Coordinates of C-alpha atoms in Angstrom, one line a residue:
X1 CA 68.4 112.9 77.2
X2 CA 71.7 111.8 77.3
X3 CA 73.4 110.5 73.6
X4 CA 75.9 108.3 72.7
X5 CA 78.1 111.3 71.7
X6 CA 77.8 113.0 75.4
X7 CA 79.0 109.5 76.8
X8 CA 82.0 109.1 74.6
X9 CA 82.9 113.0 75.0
X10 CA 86.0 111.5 77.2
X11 CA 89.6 111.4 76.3
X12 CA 90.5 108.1 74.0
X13 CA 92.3 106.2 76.0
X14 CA 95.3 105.1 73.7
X15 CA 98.7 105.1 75.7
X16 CA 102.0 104.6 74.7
X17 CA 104.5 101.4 76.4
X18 CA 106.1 102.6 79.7
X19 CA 109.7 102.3 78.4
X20 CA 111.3 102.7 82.0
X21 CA 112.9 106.1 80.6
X22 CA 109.4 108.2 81.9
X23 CA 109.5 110.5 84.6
X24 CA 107.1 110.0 87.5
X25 CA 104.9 113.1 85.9
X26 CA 104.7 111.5 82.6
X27 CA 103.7 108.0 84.3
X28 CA 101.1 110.1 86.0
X29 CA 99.8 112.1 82.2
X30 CA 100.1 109.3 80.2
X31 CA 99.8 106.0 81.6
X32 CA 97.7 106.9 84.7
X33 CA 94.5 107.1 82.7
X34 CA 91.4 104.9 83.8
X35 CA 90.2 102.8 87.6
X36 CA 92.8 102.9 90.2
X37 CA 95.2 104.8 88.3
X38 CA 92.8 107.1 87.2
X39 CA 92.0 108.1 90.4
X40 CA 95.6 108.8 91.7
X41 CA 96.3 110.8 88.7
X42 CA 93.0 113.1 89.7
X43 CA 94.7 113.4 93.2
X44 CA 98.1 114.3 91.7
X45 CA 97.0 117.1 89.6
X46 CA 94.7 118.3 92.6
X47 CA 98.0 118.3 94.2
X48 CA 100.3 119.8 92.2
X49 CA 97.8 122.6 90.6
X50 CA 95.9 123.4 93.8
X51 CA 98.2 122.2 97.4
X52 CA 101.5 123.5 96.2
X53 CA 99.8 126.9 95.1
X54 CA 100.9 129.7 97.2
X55 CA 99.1 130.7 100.4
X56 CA 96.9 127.9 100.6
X57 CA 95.8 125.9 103.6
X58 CA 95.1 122.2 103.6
X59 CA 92.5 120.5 106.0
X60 CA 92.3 116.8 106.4
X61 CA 89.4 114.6 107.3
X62 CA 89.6 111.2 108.7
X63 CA 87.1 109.1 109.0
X64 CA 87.3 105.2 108.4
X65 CA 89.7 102.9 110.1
X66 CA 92.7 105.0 109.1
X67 CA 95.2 105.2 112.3
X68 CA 94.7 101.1 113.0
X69 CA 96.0 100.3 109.7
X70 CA 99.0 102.3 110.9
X71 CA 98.5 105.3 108.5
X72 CA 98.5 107.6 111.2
X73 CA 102.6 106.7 111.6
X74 CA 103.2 106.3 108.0
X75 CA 101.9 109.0 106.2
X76 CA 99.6 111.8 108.7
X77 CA 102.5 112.4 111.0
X78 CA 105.0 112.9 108.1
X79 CA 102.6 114.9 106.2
X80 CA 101.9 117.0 108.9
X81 CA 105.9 116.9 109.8
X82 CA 106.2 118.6 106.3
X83 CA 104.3 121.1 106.2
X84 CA 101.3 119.4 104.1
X85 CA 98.5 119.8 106.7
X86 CA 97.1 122.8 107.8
X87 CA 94.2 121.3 110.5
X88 CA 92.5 117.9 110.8
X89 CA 89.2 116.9 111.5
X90 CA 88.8 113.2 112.8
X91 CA 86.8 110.9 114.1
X92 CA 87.5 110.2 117.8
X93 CA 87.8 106.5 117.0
X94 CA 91.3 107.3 114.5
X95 CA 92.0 108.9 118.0
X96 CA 91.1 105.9 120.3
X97 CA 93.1 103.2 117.9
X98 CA 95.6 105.2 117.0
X99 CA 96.6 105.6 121.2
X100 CA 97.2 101.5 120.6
X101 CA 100.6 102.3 118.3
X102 CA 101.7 104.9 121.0
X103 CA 101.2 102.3 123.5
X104 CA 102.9 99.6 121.7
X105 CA 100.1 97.4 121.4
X106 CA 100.0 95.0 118.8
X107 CA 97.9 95.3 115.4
X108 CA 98.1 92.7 113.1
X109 CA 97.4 92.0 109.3
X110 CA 94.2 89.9 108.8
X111 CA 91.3 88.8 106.3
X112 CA 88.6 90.1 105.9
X113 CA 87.3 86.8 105.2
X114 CA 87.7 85.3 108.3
X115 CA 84.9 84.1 111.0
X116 CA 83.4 86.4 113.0
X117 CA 82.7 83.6 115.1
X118 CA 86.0 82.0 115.2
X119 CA 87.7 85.2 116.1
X120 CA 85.7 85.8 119.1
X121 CA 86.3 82.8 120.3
X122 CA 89.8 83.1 120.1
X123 CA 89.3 86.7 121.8
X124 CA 90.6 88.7 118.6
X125 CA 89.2 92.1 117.5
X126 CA 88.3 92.7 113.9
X127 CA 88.3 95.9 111.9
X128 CA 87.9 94.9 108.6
X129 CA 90.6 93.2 107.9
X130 CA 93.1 94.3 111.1
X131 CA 93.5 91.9 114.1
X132 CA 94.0 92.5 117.5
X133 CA 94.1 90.9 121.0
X134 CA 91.0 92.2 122.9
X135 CA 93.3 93.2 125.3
X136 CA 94.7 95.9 123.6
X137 CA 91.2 97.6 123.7
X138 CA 91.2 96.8 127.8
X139 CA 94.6 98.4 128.2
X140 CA 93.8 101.9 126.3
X141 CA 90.9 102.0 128.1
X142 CA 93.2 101.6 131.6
X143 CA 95.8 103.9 130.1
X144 CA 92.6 106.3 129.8
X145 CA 91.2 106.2 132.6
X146 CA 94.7 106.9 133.9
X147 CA 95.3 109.6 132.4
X148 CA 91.8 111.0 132.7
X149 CA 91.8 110.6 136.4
X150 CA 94.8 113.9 136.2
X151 CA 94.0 117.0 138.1
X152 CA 93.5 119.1 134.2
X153 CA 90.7 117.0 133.1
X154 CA 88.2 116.9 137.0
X155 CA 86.3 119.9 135.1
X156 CA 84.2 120.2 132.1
X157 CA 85.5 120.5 128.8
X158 CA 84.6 120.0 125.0
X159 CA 86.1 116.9 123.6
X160 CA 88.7 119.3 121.7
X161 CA 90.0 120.5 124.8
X162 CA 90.2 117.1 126.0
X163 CA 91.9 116.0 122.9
X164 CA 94.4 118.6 122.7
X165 CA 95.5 118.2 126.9

């Protein structure tokens, strides 16, 4: 059974006013310390003590609506670009939406309180809290089938393959 002791074995949280003279490290250590901000310290001292170490690789997964809330543009690339990511593993729809920034379809900031019914009404697409005109789904799929219709992809192949031509 677990005691009162065992539950309270944590770290008291007790931190000191940011003064503005902290370095982003001690922000991190000291201020960082519970929900949220808990969290992103965790992943900062992952970071630091095990991505930075010498000869390691670094694999990403994506799954979730990542690339249509444009994170494929703002942080994958770059982190990739850098040297950060090894290899990536996603999910073919990060793939599908994120083929809408390359064609310069529009994405839009929503709710995700909106109605469901409303918005098809008015022919806009919904992922979570992302709008877009229908037709941006209708012209990847034509850009696509375009591009699928090339002499390199009339064989069969694994969806890697197909992915990496």
């Amino acid at each position: 059974m677990t005691t009162r002791k065992d539950l309270l074995r944590g770290a008291r949280i007790d931190p000191m006013p940011v003064t503005g003279r902290e370095s982003v490290a001690d922000l991190v250590d000291n201020a960082f310390l519970a929900y949220n901000a808990g969290r992103l310290a965790e992943g900062c001292r992952l970071f630091a003590e095990r991505m930075l170490a010498d000869n390691v690789t670094v694999g990403m997964s994506l799954t979730g609506a990542m690339t249509p809330a444009g994170l494929g543009m703002s942080t994958i690339i770059p982190l990739i670009e850098a040297g950060f990511v090894d290899w990536i593993v996603s999910t073919g729809a990060n793939m599908y939406h994120d083929a809408h920034f390359g064609l310069g379809l529009a994405m839009h900031r929503g709710t995700p309180f909106a109605d469901d019914v409303e918005l098809r009404e008015e022919g806009i697409v919904r992922i979570y809290d992302i709008f877009f005109e229908y037709e941006v789904l209708l012209s990847t799929d034509a850009y696509i089938r375009q591009v699928s219709a090339g002499p390199e992809f009339q064989r069969p192949m694994s969806t890697a393959e197909y992915h990496y031509l």
